[in-house]
PDB file of C-alpha atoms in Angstrom:
ATOM      1  CA  MET A   1      10.287 -10.929  -9.766  1.00  0.00           C
ATOM      2  CA  ALA A   2       8.543  -8.240  -7.940  1.00  0.00           C
ATOM      3  CA  GLN A   3       4.912  -8.399  -8.147  1.00  0.00           C
ATOM      4  CA  VAL A   4       1.470  -7.320  -6.883  1.00  0.00           C
ATOM      5  CA  LEU A   5      -0.115  -9.875  -4.583  1.00  0.00           C
ATOM      6  CA  ALA A   6      -3.244  -8.119  -3.862  1.00  0.00           C
ATOM      7  CA  VAL A   7      -4.994  -4.694  -4.562  1.00  0.00           C
ATOM      8  CA  CYS A   8      -7.220  -3.338  -1.986  1.00  0.00           C
ATOM      9  CA  ILE A   9      -9.757  -0.506  -1.239  1.00  0.00           C
ATOM     10  CA  SER A  10     -11.812   0.956   1.472  1.00  0.00           C
ATOM     11  CA  GLU A  11     -14.681   3.464   1.330  1.00  0.00           C
ATOM     12  CA  ASN A  12     -13.544   5.051   4.755  1.00  0.00           C
ATOM     13  CA  LYS A  13     -10.157   5.979   6.231  1.00  0.00           C
ATOM     14  CA  GLY A  14      -9.019   4.140   9.472  1.00  0.00           C
ATOM     15  CA  GLU A  15     -10.364   0.781   8.316  1.00  0.00           C
ATOM     16  CA  ARG A  16      -9.175  -2.500   6.886  1.00  0.00           C
ATOM     17  CA  LYS A  17      -9.304  -2.584   3.018  1.00  0.00           C
ATOM     18  CA  LYS A  18     -10.928  -5.271   0.912  1.00  0.00           C
ATOM     19  CA  PRO A  19      -9.143  -7.080  -1.731  1.00  0.00           C
ATOM     20  CA  VAL A  20     -10.516  -6.611  -5.303  1.00  0.00           C
ATOM     21  CA  GLU A  21      -9.556  -7.974  -8.604  1.00  0.00           C
ATOM     22  CA  SER A  22      -8.276  -4.686 -10.098  1.00  0.00           C
ATOM     23  CA  VAL A  23      -8.273  -0.989  -9.414  1.00  0.00           C
ATOM     24  CA  GLU A  24      -8.273   2.056 -11.659  1.00  0.00           C
ATOM     25  CA  MET A  25      -5.658   4.729 -10.632  1.00  0.00           C
ATOM     26  CA  ARG A  26      -6.169   8.185 -11.799  1.00  0.00           C
ATOM     27  CA  GLU A  27      -3.280  10.578 -12.269  1.00  0.00           C
ATOM     28  CA  ASN A  28      -2.774  13.005  -9.447  1.00  0.00           C
ATOM     29  CA  HIS A  29      -5.688  11.320  -7.635  1.00  0.00           C
ATOM     30  CA  GLY A  30      -4.982   7.746  -6.557  1.00  0.00           C
ATOM     31  CA  ILE A  31      -7.303   4.831  -6.722  1.00  0.00           C
ATOM     32  CA  VAL A  32     -10.846   5.460  -7.947  1.00  0.00           C
ATOM     33  CA  GLY A  33     -13.227   4.660  -5.003  1.00  0.00           C
ATOM     34  CA  ASP A  34     -10.594   4.500  -2.350  1.00  0.00           C
ATOM     35  CA  ALA A  35     -10.868   6.747   0.748  1.00  0.00           C
ATOM     36  CA  HIS A  36      -7.304   7.842   0.653  1.00  0.00           C
ATOM     37  CA  ALA A  37      -7.499   9.217  -2.817  1.00  0.00           C
ATOM     38  CA  GLY A  38      -7.164  12.896  -3.429  1.00  0.00           C
ATOM     39  CA  ASP A  39      -4.797  15.596  -4.208  1.00  0.00           C
ATOM     40  CA  TRP A  40      -2.027  15.028  -1.697  1.00  0.00           C
ATOM     41  CA  HIS A  41       1.222  12.857  -1.418  1.00  0.00           C
ATOM     42  CA  ARG A  42      -0.065   9.650  -0.001  1.00  0.00           C
ATOM     43  CA  GLN A  43      -2.593   8.621  -2.811  1.00  0.00           C
ATOM     44  CA  VAL A  44      -1.487   4.838  -2.821  1.00  0.00           C
ATOM     45  CA  SER A  45      -0.045   2.833  -0.077  1.00  0.00           C
ATOM     46  CA  LEU A  46       2.115  -0.344  -0.425  1.00  0.00           C
ATOM     47  CA  LEU A  47       3.210  -2.815   2.041  1.00  0.00           C
ATOM     48  CA  ALA A  48       5.232  -6.042   1.485  1.00  0.00           C
ATOM     49  CA  GLN A  49       3.824  -9.516   2.187  1.00  0.00           C
ATOM     50  CA  GLU A  50       7.092 -10.237   3.944  1.00  0.00           C
ATOM     51  CA  SER A  51       5.954  -7.395   6.328  1.00  0.00           C
ATOM     52  CA  ILE A  52       2.444  -8.904   6.899  1.00  0.00           C
ATOM     53  CA  ASP A  53       4.300 -12.269   7.513  1.00  0.00           C
ATOM     54  CA  LYS A  54       6.155 -10.715  10.538  1.00  0.00           C
ATOM     55  CA  MET A  55       2.808  -9.911  12.111  1.00  0.00           C
ATOM     56  CA  ARG A  56       1.546 -13.421  11.488  1.00  0.00           C
ATOM     57  CA  VAL A  57       4.554 -14.843  13.256  1.00  0.00           C
ATOM     58  CA  LEU A  58       3.341 -12.880  16.309  1.00  0.00           C
ATOM     59  CA  GLY A  59       0.074 -14.864  16.113  1.00  0.00           C
ATOM     60  CA  LEU A  60      -2.089 -12.401  14.341  1.00  0.00           C
ATOM     61  CA  ASP A  61      -4.568 -13.590  11.715  1.00  0.00           C
ATOM     62  CA  VAL A  62      -3.934 -10.825   9.070  1.00  0.00           C
ATOM     63  CA  THR A  63      -3.881 -10.820   5.279  1.00  0.00           C
ATOM     64  CA  ALA A  64      -3.685  -8.431   2.469  1.00  0.00           C
ATOM     65  CA  GLY A  65      -5.670  -4.983   3.187  1.00  0.00           C
ATOM     66  CA  ASP A  66      -5.533  -5.539   6.952  1.00  0.00           C
ATOM     67  CA  PHE A  67      -3.057  -2.974   7.419  1.00  0.00           C
ATOM     68  CA  ALA A  68      -5.015  -0.485   5.074  1.00  0.00           C
ATOM     69  CA  GLU A  69      -2.475  -0.691   2.377  1.00  0.00           C
ATOM     70  CA  ASN A  70      -3.690  -0.496  -1.233  1.00  0.00           C
ATOM     71  CA  ILE A  71      -1.145  -2.680  -2.811  1.00  0.00           C
ATOM     72  CA  THR A  72       0.427  -5.753  -1.119  1.00  0.00           C
ATOM     73  CA  THR A  73       3.772  -6.596  -2.865  1.00  0.00           C
ATOM     74  CA  SER A  74       6.225  -9.492  -3.024  1.00  0.00           C
ATOM     75  CA  GLY A  75       9.796  -9.646  -4.064  1.00  0.00           C
ATOM     76  CA  ILE A  76      10.618  -5.845  -3.531  1.00  0.00           C
ATOM     77  CA  ASP A  77      12.184  -4.278  -0.542  1.00  0.00           C
ATOM     78  CA  LEU A  78       9.920  -1.221  -0.253  1.00  0.00           C
ATOM     79  CA  VAL A  79      11.630   0.603   2.589  1.00  0.00           C
ATOM     80  CA  LYS A  80      14.938   0.612   0.908  1.00  0.00           C
ATOM     81  CA  LEU A  81      13.526   2.648  -1.941  1.00  0.00           C
ATOM     82  CA  LEU A  82      14.338   6.247  -1.930  1.00  0.00           C
ATOM     83  CA  ILE A  83      11.822   9.229  -2.041  1.00  0.00           C
ATOM     84  CA  GLY A  84      11.200   9.902  -5.875  1.00  0.00           C
ATOM     85  CA  THR A  85      11.823   6.359  -6.947  1.00  0.00           C
ATOM     86  CA  ARG A  86       9.269   5.464  -9.731  1.00  0.00           C
ATOM     87  CA  LEU A  87       7.581   2.251  -9.988  1.00  0.00           C
ATOM     88  CA  GLN A  88       5.799   0.896 -13.034  1.00  0.00           C
ATOM     89  CA  ILE A  89       2.923  -1.251 -12.021  1.00  0.00           C
ATOM     90  CA  GLY A  90       0.632  -2.607 -14.651  1.00  0.00           C
ATOM     91  CA  GLU A  91      -0.486   0.316 -16.810  1.00  0.00           C
ATOM     92  CA  THR A  92       0.445   2.855 -14.117  1.00  0.00           C
ATOM     93  CA  LEU A  93       3.613   4.826 -13.052  1.00  0.00           C
ATOM     94  CA  LEU A  94       3.733   5.588  -9.284  1.00  0.00           C
ATOM     95  CA  GLU A  95       6.341   7.818  -7.409  1.00  0.00           C
ATOM     96  CA  VAL A  96       7.470   7.173  -3.984  1.00  0.00           C
ATOM     97  CA  THR A  97       6.646  10.151  -1.691  1.00  0.00           C
ATOM     98  CA  GLN A  98       6.972   8.790   1.820  1.00  0.00           C
ATOM     99  CA  ILE A  99       8.526   5.909   3.567  1.00  0.00           C
ATOM    100  CA  GLY A 100       6.574   4.916   6.760  1.00  0.00           C
ATOM    101  CA  LYS A 101       4.277   7.286   8.610  1.00  0.00           C
ATOM    102  CA  GLU A 102       3.702   8.602  12.155  1.00  0.00           C
ATOM    103  CA  CYS A 103       0.845   6.751  13.730  1.00  0.00           C
ATOM    104  CA  HIS A 104      -1.037   9.362  15.676  1.00  0.00           C
ATOM    105  CA  THR A 105      -3.797   7.069  16.859  1.00  0.00           C
ATOM    106  CA  ARG A 106      -3.380   3.422  17.636  1.00  0.00           C
ATOM    107  CA  CYS A 107      -5.221   1.225  15.145  1.00  0.00           C
ATOM    108  CA  ALA A 108      -7.101  -2.156  15.834  1.00  0.00           C
ATOM    109  CA  ILE A 109      -3.952  -3.886  14.747  1.00  0.00           C
ATOM    110  CA  PHE A 110      -1.776  -2.261  17.254  1.00  0.00           C
ATOM    111  CA  TYR A 111      -4.145  -3.250  20.067  1.00  0.00           C
ATOM    112  CA  GLN A 112      -4.218  -6.911  18.841  1.00  0.00           C
ATOM    113  CA  ALA A 113      -0.424  -7.353  18.481  1.00  0.00           C
ATOM    114  CA  GLY A 114       1.092  -4.476  20.320  1.00  0.00           C
ATOM    115  CA  ASP A 115       2.715  -3.370  17.291  1.00  0.00           C
ATOM    116  CA  CYS A 116       1.916  -2.516  13.630  1.00  0.00           C
ATOM    117  CA  VAL A 117       4.191  -2.632  10.586  1.00  0.00           C
ATOM    118  CA  MET A 118       2.520   0.033   8.337  1.00  0.00           C
ATOM    119  CA  PRO A 119       4.221   2.963  10.107  1.00  0.00           C
ATOM    120  CA  LYS A 120       7.721   1.552   9.768  1.00  0.00           C
ATOM    121  CA  GLU A 121       7.548  -0.596   6.580  1.00  0.00           C
ATOM    122  CA  GLY A 122       4.618   0.768   4.483  1.00  0.00           C
ATOM    123  CA  ILE A 123       5.485   3.294   1.765  1.00  0.00           C
ATOM    124  CA  PHE A 124       3.345   5.913   0.112  1.00  0.00           C
ATOM    125  CA  THR A 125       3.208   7.023  -3.511  1.00  0.00           C
ATOM    126  CA  LYS A 126       1.377   9.511  -5.853  1.00  0.00           C
ATOM    127  CA  VAL A 127       0.069   8.453  -9.236  1.00  0.00           C
ATOM    128  CA  ILE A 128       2.120   9.964 -12.287  1.00  0.00           C
ATOM    129  CA  THR A 129       0.421   8.002 -14.999  1.00  0.00           C
ATOM    130  CA  GLY A 130      -3.046   6.349 -14.522  1.00  0.00           C
ATOM    131  CA  GLY A 131      -4.381   3.188 -15.470  1.00  0.00           C
ATOM    132  CA  MET A 132      -5.411  -0.363 -14.236  1.00  0.00           C
ATOM    133  CA  VAL A 133      -3.435  -2.412 -11.675  1.00  0.00           C
ATOM    134  CA  ARG A 134      -4.330  -6.092 -11.093  1.00  0.00           C
ATOM    135  CA  ARG A 135      -3.174  -8.931  -8.949  1.00  0.00           C
ATOM    136  CA  GLU A 136       0.002 -10.489 -10.244  1.00  0.00           C
ATOM    137  CA  ASP A 137       1.110  -7.287 -12.255  1.00  0.00           C
ATOM    138  CA  GLU A 138       4.791  -7.055 -12.238  1.00  0.00           C
ATOM    139  CA  ILE A 139       6.475  -4.148 -10.350  1.00  0.00           C
ATOM    140  CA  VAL A 140       9.459  -2.541 -12.213  1.00  0.00           C
ATOM    141  CA  ILE A 141      11.607   0.172 -10.613  1.00  0.00           C
ATOM    142  CA  SER A 142      12.164   2.903 -13.163  1.00  0.00           C
TER     143      SER A 142
END
Protein backbone atom coordinates (compact mmCIF):
# COMPACT_ATOMS: atom_id res chain seq x y z
CA MET A 1 0.00 0.00 0.00
CA ALA A 2 1.26 3.45 -0.89
CA GLN A 3 1.20 5.83 2.04
CA VAL A 4 2.34 9.11 3.52
CA LEU A 5 5.32 8.70 5.85
CA ALA A 6 5.63 12.40 6.71
CA VAL A 7 4.10 15.78 5.97
CA CYS A 8 6.47 18.74 6.18
CA ILE A 9 6.37 22.53 5.92
CA SER A 10 8.73 25.50 6.03
CA GLU A 11 8.19 29.23 6.32
CA ASN A 12 10.90 30.05 3.76
CA LYS A 13 11.93 28.68 0.38
CA GLY A 14 15.36 27.07 0.08
CA GLU A 15 15.38 25.46 3.52
CA ARG A 16 14.71 22.04 4.93
CA LYS A 17 11.11 21.44 5.94
CA LYS A 18 10.01 20.33 9.40
CA PRO A 19 7.71 17.33 9.86
CA VAL A 20 4.29 18.08 11.38
CA GLU A 21 1.37 15.84 12.34
CA SER A 22 -0.95 17.11 9.62
CA VAL A 23 -1.32 19.85 7.02
CA GLU A 24 -4.27 21.67 5.54
CA MET A 25 -4.27 21.86 1.75
CA ARG A 26 -6.22 24.58 0.02
CA GLU A 27 -7.53 24.20 -3.53
CA ASN A 28 -5.40 26.06 -6.11
CA HIS A 29 -3.03 27.19 -3.34
CA GLY A 30 -1.14 24.34 -1.68
CA ILE A 31 -0.34 23.79 1.97
CA VAL A 32 -1.53 26.51 4.31
CA GLY A 33 1.52 28.06 5.97
CA ASP A 34 4.11 26.61 3.57
CA ALA A 35 6.55 28.84 1.66
CA HIS A 36 5.89 27.09 -1.67
CA ALA A 37 2.12 27.58 -1.59
CA GLY A 38 0.57 29.92 -4.13
CA ASP A 39 -1.10 30.14 -7.50
CA TRP A 40 1.40 28.14 -9.56
CA HIS A 41 2.06 24.58 -10.73
CA ARG A 42 4.42 23.44 -7.92
CA GLN A 43 2.17 23.86 -4.90
CA VAL A 44 3.01 20.56 -3.17
CA SER A 45 6.17 18.47 -3.58
CA LEU A 46 6.53 14.75 -2.99
CA LEU A 47 9.62 12.59 -2.56
CA ALA A 48 9.81 8.86 -1.88
CA GLN A 49 11.48 7.51 1.25
CA GLU A 50 13.23 5.14 -1.12
CA SER A 51 14.96 8.18 -2.70
CA ILE A 52 15.98 9.50 0.71
CA ASP A 53 17.40 6.07 1.53
CA LYS A 54 19.69 6.33 -1.53
CA MET A 55 21.27 9.43 -0.01
CA ARG A 56 21.59 7.73 3.38
CA VAL A 57 23.61 4.98 1.68
CA LEU A 58 26.03 7.74 0.60
CA GLY A 59 26.55 8.52 4.28
CA LEU A 60 24.21 11.47 4.69
CA ASP A 61 22.21 11.84 7.88
CA VAL A 62 18.95 12.88 6.18
CA THR A 63 15.31 12.28 6.88
CA ALA A 64 11.84 13.46 5.86
CA GLY A 65 11.75 17.12 4.89
CA ASP A 66 15.50 17.49 4.44
CA PHE A 67 15.11 17.75 0.65
CA ALA A 68 12.38 20.40 1.10
CA GLU A 69 9.64 17.97 0.12
CA ASN A 70 6.17 18.47 1.57
CA ILE A 71 5.15 14.82 1.51
CA THR A 72 7.44 11.87 2.02
CA THR A 73 5.92 8.72 0.52
CA SER A 74 6.43 4.98 0.63
CA GLY A 75 5.31 2.25 -1.75
CA ILE A 76 4.72 4.36 -4.86
CA ASP A 77 7.14 4.92 -7.75
CA LEU A 78 6.66 8.67 -8.08
CA VAL A 79 8.94 9.25 -11.07
CA LYS A 80 6.96 6.79 -13.19
CA LEU A 81 3.75 8.78 -12.78
CA LEU A 82 2.64 10.81 -15.77
CA ILE A 83 1.86 14.52 -15.83
CA GLY A 84 -1.88 14.80 -15.14
CA THR A 85 -2.02 11.74 -12.87
CA ARG A 86 -4.26 12.38 -9.89
CA LEU A 87 -3.48 11.23 -6.38
CA GLN A 88 -6.08 10.89 -3.64
CA ILE A 89 -4.32 11.51 -0.31
CA GLY A 90 -6.45 11.77 2.80
CA GLU A 91 -9.23 14.25 2.06
CA THR A 92 -7.35 15.82 -0.84
CA LEU A 93 -6.95 15.32 -4.55
CA LEU A 94 -3.64 16.35 -6.13
CA GLU A 95 -2.64 16.45 -9.80
CA VAL A 96 0.92 15.80 -10.94
CA THR A 97 2.24 18.86 -12.80
CA GLN A 98 6.00 18.22 -13.01
CA ILE A 99 8.47 15.37 -12.58
CA GLY A 100 11.82 16.53 -11.24
CA LYS A 101 13.14 20.06 -11.56
CA GLU A 102 16.16 21.99 -12.70
CA CYS A 103 18.37 22.91 -9.77
CA HIS A 104 19.64 26.42 -10.52
CA THR A 105 21.53 26.82 -7.26
CA ARG A 106 23.25 24.07 -5.34
CA CYS A 107 21.51 23.37 -2.04
CA ALA A 108 23.18 22.39 1.21
CA ILE A 109 22.43 18.71 0.53
CA PHE A 110 24.27 18.87 -2.80
CA TYR A 111 27.37 20.29 -1.10
CA GLN A 112 27.23 17.62 1.61
CA ALA A 113 26.74 14.67 -0.71
CA GLY A 114 27.83 15.82 -4.13
CA ASP A 115 24.34 15.00 -5.39
CA CYS A 116 20.68 15.60 -4.59
CA VAL A 117 17.70 13.38 -5.39
CA MET A 118 14.96 16.02 -5.44
CA PRO A 119 15.76 17.42 -8.93
CA LYS A 120 15.65 13.92 -10.43
CA GLU A 121 13.17 12.02 -8.27
CA GLY A 122 10.88 14.58 -6.67
CA ILE A 123 7.49 15.35 -8.17
CA PHE A 124 5.29 18.40 -7.98
CA THR A 125 1.52 18.72 -7.80
CA LYS A 126 -1.27 21.24 -7.59
CA VAL A 127 -4.22 20.92 -5.22
CA ILE A 128 -7.48 20.08 -7.00
CA THR A 129 -9.52 19.38 -3.85
CA GLY A 130 -8.40 20.72 -0.49
CA GLY A 131 -8.53 19.06 2.92
CA MET A 132 -6.31 17.57 5.59
CA VAL A 133 -3.37 15.23 5.00
CA ARG A 134 -1.78 13.27 7.83
CA ARG A 135 1.04 10.82 8.36
CA GLU A 136 -0.04 7.28 7.41
CA ASP A 137 -2.75 8.45 5.00
CA GLU A 138 -3.12 6.09 2.05
CA ILE A 139 -2.14 7.32 -1.43
CA VAL A 140 -4.42 6.14 -4.23
CA ILE A 141 -3.78 6.80 -7.91
CA SER A 142 -7.05 7.94 -9.45
